[in-house]
Tab-separated table of C-alpha atoms in Angstrom:
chain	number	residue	atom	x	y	z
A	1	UNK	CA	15.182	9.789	24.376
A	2	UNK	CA	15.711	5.765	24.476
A	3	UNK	CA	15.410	4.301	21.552
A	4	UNK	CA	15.776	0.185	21.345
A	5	UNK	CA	13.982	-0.183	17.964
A	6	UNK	CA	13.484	2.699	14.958
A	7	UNK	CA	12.190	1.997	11.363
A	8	UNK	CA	13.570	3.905	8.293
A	9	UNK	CA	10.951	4.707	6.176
A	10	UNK	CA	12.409	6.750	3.077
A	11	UNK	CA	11.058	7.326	-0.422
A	12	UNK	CA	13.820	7.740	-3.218
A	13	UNK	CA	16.084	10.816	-3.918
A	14	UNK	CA	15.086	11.465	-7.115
A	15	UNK	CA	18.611	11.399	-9.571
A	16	UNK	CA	20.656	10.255	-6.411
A	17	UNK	CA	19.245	7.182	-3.919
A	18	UNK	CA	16.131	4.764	-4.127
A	19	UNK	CA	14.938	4.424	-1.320
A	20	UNK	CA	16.790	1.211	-0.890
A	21	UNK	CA	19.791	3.086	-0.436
A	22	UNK	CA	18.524	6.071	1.642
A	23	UNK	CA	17.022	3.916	3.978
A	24	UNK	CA	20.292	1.693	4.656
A	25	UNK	CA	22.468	4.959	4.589
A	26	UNK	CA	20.267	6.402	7.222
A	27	UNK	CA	20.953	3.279	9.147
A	28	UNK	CA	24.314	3.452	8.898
A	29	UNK	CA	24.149	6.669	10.328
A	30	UNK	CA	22.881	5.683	13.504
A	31	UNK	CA	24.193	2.303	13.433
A	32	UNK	CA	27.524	4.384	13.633
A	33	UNK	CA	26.632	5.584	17.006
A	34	UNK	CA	24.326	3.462	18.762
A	35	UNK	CA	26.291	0.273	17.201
A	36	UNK	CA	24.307	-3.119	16.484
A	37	UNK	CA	22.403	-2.900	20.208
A	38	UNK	CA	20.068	-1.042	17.820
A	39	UNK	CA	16.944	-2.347	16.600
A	40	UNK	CA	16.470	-1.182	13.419
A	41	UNK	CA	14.205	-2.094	10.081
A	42	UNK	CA	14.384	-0.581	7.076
A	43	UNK	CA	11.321	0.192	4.766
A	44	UNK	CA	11.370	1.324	1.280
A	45	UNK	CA	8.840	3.509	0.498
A	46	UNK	CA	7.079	5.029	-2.565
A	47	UNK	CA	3.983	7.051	-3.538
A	48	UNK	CA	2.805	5.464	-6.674
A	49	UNK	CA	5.781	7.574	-8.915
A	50	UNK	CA	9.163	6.264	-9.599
A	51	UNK	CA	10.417	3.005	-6.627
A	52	UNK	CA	6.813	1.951	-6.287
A	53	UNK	CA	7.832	-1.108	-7.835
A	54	UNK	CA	11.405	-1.629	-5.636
A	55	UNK	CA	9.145	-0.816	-2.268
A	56	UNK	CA	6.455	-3.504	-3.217
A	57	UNK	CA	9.259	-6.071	-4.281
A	58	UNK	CA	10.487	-7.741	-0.788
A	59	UNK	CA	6.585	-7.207	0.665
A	60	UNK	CA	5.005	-9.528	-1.762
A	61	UNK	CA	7.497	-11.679	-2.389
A	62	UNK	CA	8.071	-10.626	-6.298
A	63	UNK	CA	10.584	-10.885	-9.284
A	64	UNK	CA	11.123	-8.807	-12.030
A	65	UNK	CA	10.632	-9.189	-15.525
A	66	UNK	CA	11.449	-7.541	-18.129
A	67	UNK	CA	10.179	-6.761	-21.707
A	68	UNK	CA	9.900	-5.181	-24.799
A	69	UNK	CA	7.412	-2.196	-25.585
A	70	UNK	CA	6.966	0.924	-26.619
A	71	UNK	CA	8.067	4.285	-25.316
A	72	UNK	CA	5.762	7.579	-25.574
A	73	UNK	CA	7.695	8.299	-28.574
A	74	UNK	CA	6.501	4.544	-29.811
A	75	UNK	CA	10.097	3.288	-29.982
A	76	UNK	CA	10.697	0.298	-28.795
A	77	UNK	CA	12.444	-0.213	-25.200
A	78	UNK	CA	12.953	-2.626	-22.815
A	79	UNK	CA	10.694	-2.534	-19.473
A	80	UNK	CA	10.358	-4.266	-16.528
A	81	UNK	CA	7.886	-4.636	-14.025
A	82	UNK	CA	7.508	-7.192	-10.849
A	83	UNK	CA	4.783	-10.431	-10.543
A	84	UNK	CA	4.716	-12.163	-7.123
A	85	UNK	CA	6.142	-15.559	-7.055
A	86	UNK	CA	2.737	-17.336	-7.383
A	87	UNK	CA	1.786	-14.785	-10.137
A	88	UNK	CA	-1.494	-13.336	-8.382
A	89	UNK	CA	-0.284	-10.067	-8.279
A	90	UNK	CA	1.946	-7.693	-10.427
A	91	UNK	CA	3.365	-4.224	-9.902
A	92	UNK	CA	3.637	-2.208	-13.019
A	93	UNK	CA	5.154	1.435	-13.222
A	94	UNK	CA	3.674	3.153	-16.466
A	95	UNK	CA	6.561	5.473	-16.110
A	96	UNK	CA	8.894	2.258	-16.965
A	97	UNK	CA	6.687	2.542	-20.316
A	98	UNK	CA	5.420	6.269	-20.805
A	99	UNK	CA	7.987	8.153	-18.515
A	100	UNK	CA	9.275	11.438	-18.733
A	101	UNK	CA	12.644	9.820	-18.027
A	102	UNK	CA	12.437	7.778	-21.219
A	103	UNK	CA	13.022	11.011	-23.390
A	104	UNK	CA	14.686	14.266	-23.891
A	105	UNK	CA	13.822	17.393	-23.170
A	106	UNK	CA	13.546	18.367	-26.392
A	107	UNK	CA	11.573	15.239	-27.449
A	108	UNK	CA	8.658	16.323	-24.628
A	109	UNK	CA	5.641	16.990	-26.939
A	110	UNK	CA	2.028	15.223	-25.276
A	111	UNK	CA	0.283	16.372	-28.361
A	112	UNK	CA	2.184	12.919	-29.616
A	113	UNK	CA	3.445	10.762	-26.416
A	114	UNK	CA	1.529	7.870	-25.632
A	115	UNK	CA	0.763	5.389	-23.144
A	116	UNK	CA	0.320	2.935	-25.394
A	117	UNK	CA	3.606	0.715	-23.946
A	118	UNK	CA	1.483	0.911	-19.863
A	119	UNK	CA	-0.579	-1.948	-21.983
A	120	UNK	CA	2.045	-3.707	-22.989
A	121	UNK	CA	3.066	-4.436	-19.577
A	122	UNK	CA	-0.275	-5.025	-18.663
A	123	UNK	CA	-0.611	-7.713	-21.299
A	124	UNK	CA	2.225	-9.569	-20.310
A	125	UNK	CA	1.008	-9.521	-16.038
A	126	UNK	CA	-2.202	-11.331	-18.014
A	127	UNK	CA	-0.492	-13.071	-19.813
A	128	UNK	CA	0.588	-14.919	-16.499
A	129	UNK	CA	-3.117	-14.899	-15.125
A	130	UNK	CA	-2.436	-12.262	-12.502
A	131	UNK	CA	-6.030	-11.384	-10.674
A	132	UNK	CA	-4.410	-7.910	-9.312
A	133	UNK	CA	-2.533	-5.310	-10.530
A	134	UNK	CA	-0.921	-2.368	-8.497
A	135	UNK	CA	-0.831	0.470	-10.953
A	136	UNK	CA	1.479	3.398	-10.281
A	137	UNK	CA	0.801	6.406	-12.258
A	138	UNK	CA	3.134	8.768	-11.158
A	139	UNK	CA	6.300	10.546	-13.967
A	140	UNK	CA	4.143	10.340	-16.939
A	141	UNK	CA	5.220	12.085	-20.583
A	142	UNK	CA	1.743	11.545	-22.056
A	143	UNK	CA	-1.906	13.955	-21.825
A	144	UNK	CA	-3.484	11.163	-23.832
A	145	UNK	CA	-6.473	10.441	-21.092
A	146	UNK	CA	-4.674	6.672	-21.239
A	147	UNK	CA	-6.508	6.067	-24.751
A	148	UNK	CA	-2.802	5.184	-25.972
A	149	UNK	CA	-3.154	2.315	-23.415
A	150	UNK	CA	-6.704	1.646	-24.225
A	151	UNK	CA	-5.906	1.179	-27.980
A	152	UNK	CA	-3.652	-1.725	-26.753
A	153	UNK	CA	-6.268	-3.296	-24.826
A	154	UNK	CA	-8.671	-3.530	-27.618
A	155	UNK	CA	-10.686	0.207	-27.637
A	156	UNK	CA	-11.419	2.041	-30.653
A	157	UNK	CA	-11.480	5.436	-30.629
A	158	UNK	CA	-12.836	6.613	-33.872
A	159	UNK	CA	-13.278	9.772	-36.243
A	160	UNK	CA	-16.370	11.171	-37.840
A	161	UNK	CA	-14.831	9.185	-40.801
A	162	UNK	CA	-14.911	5.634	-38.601
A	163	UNK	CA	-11.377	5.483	-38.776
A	164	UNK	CA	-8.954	5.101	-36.103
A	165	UNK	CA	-7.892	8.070	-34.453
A	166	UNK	CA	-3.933	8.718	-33.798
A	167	UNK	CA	-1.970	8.223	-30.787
A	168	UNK	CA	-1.220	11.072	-29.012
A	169	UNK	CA	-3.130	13.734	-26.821
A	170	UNK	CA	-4.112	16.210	-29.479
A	171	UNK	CA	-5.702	13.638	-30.972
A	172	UNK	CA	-8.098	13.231	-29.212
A	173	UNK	CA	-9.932	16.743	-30.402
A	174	UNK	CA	-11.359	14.497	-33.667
A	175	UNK	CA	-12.672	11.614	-31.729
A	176	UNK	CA	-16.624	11.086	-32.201
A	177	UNK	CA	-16.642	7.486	-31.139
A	178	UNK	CA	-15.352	5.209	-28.862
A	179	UNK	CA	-16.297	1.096	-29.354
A	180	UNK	CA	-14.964	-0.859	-26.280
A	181	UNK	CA	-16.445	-4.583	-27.454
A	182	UNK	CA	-13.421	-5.652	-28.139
A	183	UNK	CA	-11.596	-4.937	-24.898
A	184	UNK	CA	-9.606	-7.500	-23.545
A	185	UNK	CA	-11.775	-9.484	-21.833
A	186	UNK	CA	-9.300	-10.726	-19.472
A	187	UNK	CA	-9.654	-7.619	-17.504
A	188	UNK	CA	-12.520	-8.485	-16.417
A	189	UNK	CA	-10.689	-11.137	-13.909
A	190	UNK	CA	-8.236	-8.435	-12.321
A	191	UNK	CA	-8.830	-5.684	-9.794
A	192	UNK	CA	-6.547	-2.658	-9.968
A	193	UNK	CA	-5.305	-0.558	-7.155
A	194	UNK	CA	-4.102	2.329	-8.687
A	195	UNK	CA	-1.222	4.245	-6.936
A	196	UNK	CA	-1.758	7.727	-7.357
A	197	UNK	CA	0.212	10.668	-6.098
A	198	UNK	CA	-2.132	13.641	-7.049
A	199	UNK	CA	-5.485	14.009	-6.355
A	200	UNK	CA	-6.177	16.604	-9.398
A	201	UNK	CA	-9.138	16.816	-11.398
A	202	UNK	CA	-9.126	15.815	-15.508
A	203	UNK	CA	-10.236	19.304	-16.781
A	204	UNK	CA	-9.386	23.098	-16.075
A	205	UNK	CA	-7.156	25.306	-14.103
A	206	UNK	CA	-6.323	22.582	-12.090
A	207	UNK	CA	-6.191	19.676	-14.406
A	208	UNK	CA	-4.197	17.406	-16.055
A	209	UNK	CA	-3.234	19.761	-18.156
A	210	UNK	CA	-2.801	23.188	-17.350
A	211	UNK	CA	-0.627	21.921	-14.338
A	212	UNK	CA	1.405	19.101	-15.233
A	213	UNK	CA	1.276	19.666	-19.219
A	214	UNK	CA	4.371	22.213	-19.306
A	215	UNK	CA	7.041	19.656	-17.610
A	216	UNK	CA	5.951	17.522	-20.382
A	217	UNK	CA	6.748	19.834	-22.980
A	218	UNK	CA	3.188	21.395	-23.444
A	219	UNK	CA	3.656	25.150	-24.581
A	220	UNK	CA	1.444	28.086	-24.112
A	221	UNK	CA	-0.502	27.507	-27.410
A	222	UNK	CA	-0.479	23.905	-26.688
A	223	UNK	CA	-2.307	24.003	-23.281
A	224	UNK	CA	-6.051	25.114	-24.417
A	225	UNK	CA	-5.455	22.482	-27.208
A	226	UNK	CA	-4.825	19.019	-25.183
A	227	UNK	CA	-7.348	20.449	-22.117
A	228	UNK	CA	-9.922	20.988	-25.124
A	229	UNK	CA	-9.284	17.944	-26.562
A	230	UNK	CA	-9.574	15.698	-23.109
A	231	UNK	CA	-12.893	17.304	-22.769
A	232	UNK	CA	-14.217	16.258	-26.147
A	233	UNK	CA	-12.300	12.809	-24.641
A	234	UNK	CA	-14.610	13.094	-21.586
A	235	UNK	CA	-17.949	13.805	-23.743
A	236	UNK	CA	-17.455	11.233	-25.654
A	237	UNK	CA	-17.302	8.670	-22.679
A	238	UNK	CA	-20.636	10.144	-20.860
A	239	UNK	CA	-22.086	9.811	-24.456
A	240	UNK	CA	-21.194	6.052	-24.623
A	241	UNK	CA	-21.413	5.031	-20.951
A	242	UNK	CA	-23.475	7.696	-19.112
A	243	UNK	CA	-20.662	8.203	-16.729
A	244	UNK	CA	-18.928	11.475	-15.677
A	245	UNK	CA	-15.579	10.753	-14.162
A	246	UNK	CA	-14.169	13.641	-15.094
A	247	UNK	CA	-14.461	15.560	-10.899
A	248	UNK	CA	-13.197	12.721	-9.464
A	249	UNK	CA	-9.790	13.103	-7.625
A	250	UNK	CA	-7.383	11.654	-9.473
A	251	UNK	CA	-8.984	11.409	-12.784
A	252	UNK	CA	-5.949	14.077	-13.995
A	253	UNK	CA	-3.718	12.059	-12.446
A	254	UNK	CA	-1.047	10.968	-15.575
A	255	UNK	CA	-2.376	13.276	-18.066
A	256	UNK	CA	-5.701	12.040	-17.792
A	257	UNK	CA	-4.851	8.177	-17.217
A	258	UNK	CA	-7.018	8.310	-13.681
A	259	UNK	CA	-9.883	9.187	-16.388
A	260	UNK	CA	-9.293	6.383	-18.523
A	261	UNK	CA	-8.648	4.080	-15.903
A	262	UNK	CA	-11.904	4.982	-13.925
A	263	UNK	CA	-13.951	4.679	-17.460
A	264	UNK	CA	-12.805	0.945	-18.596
A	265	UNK	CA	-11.447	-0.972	-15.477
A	266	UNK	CA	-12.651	-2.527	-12.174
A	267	UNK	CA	-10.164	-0.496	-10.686
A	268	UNK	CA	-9.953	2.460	-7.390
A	269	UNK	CA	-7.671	5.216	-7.352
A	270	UNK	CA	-5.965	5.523	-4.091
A	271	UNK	CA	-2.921	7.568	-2.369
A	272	UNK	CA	-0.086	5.536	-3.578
A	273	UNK	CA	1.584	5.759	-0.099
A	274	UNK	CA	-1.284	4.311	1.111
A	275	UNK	CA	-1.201	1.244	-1.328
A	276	UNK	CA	2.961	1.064	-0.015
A	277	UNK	CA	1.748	1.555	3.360
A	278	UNK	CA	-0.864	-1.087	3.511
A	279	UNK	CA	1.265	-3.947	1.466
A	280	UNK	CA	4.259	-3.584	3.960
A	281	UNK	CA	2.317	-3.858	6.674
A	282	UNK	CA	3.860	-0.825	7.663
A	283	UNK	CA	1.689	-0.509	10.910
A	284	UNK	CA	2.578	-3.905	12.070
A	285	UNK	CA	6.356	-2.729	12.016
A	286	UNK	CA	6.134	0.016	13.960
A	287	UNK	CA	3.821	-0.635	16.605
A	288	UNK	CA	6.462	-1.832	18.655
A	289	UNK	CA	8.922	1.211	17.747
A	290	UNK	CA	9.802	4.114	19.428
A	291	UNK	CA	11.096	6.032	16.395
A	292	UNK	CA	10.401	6.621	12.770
A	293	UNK	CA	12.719	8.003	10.358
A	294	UNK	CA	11.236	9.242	6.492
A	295	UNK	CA	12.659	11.518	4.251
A	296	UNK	CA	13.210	12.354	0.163
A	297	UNK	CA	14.755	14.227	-2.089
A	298	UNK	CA	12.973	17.755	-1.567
A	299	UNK	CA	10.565	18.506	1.561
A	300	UNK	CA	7.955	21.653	0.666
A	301	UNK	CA	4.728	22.490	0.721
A	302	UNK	CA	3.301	20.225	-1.509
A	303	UNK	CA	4.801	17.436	0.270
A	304	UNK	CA	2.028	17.887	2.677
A	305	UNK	CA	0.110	16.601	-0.614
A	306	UNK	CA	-0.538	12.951	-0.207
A	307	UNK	CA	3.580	12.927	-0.246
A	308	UNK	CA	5.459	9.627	0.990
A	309	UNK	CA	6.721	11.392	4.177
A	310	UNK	CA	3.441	12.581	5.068
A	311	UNK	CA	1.987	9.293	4.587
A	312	UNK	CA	4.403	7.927	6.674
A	313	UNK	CA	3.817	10.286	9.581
A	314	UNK	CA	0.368	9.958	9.830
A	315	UNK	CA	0.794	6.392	10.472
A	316	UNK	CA	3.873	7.043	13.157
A	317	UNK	CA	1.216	9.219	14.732
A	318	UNK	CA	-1.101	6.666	14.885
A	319	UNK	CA	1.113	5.036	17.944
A	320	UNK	CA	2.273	8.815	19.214
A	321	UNK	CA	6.096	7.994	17.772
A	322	UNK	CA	8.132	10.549	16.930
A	323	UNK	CA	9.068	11.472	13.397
A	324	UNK	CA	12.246	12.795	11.684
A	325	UNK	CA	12.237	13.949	8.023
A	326	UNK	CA	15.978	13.689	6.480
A	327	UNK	CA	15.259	15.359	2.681
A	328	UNK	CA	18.081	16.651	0.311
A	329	UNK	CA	16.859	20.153	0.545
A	330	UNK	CA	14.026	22.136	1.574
A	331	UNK	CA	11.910	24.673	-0.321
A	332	UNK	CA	9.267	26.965	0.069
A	333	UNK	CA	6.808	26.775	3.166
A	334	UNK	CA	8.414	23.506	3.614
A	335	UNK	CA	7.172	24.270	7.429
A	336	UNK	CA	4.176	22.896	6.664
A	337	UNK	CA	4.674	19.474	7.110
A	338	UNK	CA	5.083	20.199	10.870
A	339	UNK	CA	1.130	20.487	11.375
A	340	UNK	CA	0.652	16.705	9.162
A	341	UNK	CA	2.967	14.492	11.546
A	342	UNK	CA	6.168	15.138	10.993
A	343	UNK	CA	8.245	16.760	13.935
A	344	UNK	CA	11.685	18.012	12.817
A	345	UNK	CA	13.328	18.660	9.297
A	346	UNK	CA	16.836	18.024	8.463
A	347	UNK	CA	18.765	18.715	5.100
A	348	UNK	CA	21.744	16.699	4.352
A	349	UNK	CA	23.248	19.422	2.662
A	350	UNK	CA	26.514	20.907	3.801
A	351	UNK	CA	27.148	23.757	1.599
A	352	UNK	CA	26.077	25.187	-1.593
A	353	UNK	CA	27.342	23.083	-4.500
A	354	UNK	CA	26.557	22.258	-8.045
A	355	UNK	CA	23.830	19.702	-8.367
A	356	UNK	CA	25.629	16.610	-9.987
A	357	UNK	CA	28.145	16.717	-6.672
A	358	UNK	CA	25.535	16.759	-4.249
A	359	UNK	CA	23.803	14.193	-6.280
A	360	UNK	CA	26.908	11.942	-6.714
A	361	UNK	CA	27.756	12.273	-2.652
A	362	UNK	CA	24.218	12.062	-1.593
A	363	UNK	CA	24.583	8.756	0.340
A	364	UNK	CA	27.373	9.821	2.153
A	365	UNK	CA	25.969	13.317	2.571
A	366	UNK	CA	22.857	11.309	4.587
A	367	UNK	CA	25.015	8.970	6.631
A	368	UNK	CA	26.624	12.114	7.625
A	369	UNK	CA	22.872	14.000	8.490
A	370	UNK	CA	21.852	10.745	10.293
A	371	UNK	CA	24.516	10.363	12.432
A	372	UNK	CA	24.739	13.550	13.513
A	373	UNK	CA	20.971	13.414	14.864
A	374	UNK	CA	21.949	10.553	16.802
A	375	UNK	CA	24.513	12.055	18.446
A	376	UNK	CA	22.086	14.724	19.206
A	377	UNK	CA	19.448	12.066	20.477
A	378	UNK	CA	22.289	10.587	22.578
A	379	UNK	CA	22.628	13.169	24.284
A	380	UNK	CA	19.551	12.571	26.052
A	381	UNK	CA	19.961	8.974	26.436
């Protein structure tokens, strides 16, 4: 195999690399046997979770800024989030607001976490007279349907008493009434492209809640409660808007932000890898390419799920290049990524070890993986 040019198309190792630093230890990796003679381009990539923000940054020409909001918890923490130089467009995380990283694992509770801090960011971008916001939803601690965020923004969501409602998720089982006329009008001026890496549904078995509500802290007991209460949420906005958003994919994305999002803003949800994909100009890159490398922290089934190396594959494939998944490990049925794009699977790990060392020497640990499949591929040079 002759290769004069390859892009490096990682998303982050969760706890150990952004993708940043994958991709560049990938190419030092081949870079180690094929010297400079090779062409290569590194692409960070993301899929609307954690790095969306880092992968967007060099594409659109954008700084980061940082402020003050509030956490799910509604302490107050700094946050940043990235506006392109001439200010049309920002990139905002709401997991550098309402993350699960922000608290403890004994501090996970969604019938109280709130997304109130995603408007806070959101303020600030329009406070700057952005027209476009890239959203990334993905690593939220909240089940609050976005109303935290809402609140923010100018909604009322109101009891049977006409009084403010509280923050939280389980909340949201008294609400009767929602009054949007005084929602920040400057929305009206900004499109969103939401990145979203789930395509699941607000309500039921495979909801918002009865999937992603126990990493958030969301017990047994609690379950029926915050899925019952985001359906009360969702009757109350087909009473006031004739609008069921409830089915659409996506609409559980966040714990029910999709919903939200889909209710009170000109906004689409789309595959964040797609939104990544698309702002890089990814396809222009690689046309010219004869491989592609991708990879993350954990390759399994669900990666074939609208997952960053997936996304990346699919657009290799579009040009018939080959592609090379480097992942820290691999679980279950991780097989099935062969049948979406991707044509060989390789785990940088060298033997069984504790977590925090293979997390701490994960850098090297891919150098290491990536420069032993060039060897491989020079062997058919």
């Amino acid at each position: 195999m002759n290769i004069n040019k390859m892009v490096i198309a990682p998303d982050s190792f969760k706890e150990s690399m952004s993708a940043k630093q994958a991709g560049l230890a990938i190419e030092q990796g081949f870079k180690n046997i094929f010297g400079d003679a090779l062409k290569t381009e590194v692409i960070p990539m993301a899929d609307g979770g954690g790095g969306t923000t880092e992968a967007l940054i060099e594409a659109l020409d954008a700084t980061i800024h940082s402020i003050k909001v509030h956490d799910p918890l509604f302490r107050e923490v700094t946050a940043s989030y990235a506006r392109s130089r001439d200010n049309h467009v920002a990139i905002i995380e709401m997991a550098a607001a309402s993350g699960l990283d922000l608290i403890r694992t004994d501090e996970r509770n969604p019938l109280i976490t709130t997304t109130f801090g995603v408007s806070e960011l959101i303020k600030d971008a329009l406070n700057h007279n952005v027209t476009k916001i890239i959203l990334g939803i993905g690593g939220s601690a909240t089940n609050d349907g976005g109303s935290g965020m809402l609140t923010a923004l100018g909604v009322k969501f109101l009891n049977s008493d006409n009084e403010e409602i509280e923050l939280g998720g389980g909340a949201l089982a008294h609400l009767t009434h929602i009054d949007a006329s005084k929602l920040d009008y400057r929305l009206n001026d900004v499109t969103f492209e939401v990145a979203c890496d789930v395509t699941n549904p607000l309500l039921g078995s495979n909801g918002a809640t009865y999937i992603y509500g126990p990493q958030k802290g969301a017990t047994e007991k609690m379950i029926p409660k915050l899925d019952s209460a985001l359906a009360n949420y969702h009757d109350m906005i087909e009473k006031a808007y004739h609008i069921s958003v409830k089915d659409i994919p996506g609409a559980g994305a966040a714990g029910g932000l999709g919903a939200g999002i889909l209710t009170f803003f000109n906004a689409s949800l789309s595959n964040g890898i797609d939104i990544v994909l698309k702002e890089t100009q990814f396809l222009q890159s690689i046309k010219d390419a004869d491989l592609v490398i991708t990879g993350e922290g954990k390759i399994d089934v669900q990666t074939i799920y609208g997952k960053t190396p997936i996304g990346v594959a699919k657009a290799a494939k579009q040009f018939d290049l080959p592609v090379i998944d480097i992942c820290g490990s691999l679980g279950k049925n991780y097989q099935a990524v062969y049948q979406h794009g991707i044509d060989t699977v390789f785990s940088i790990i060298e033997t069984p070890s504790e977590l925090p060392y293979l997390l701490e020497n994960g850098e090297r640990f891919l150098t290491q993986t990536a420069e032993n499949i060039a060897r491989l591929i020079k062997l058919n040079d």
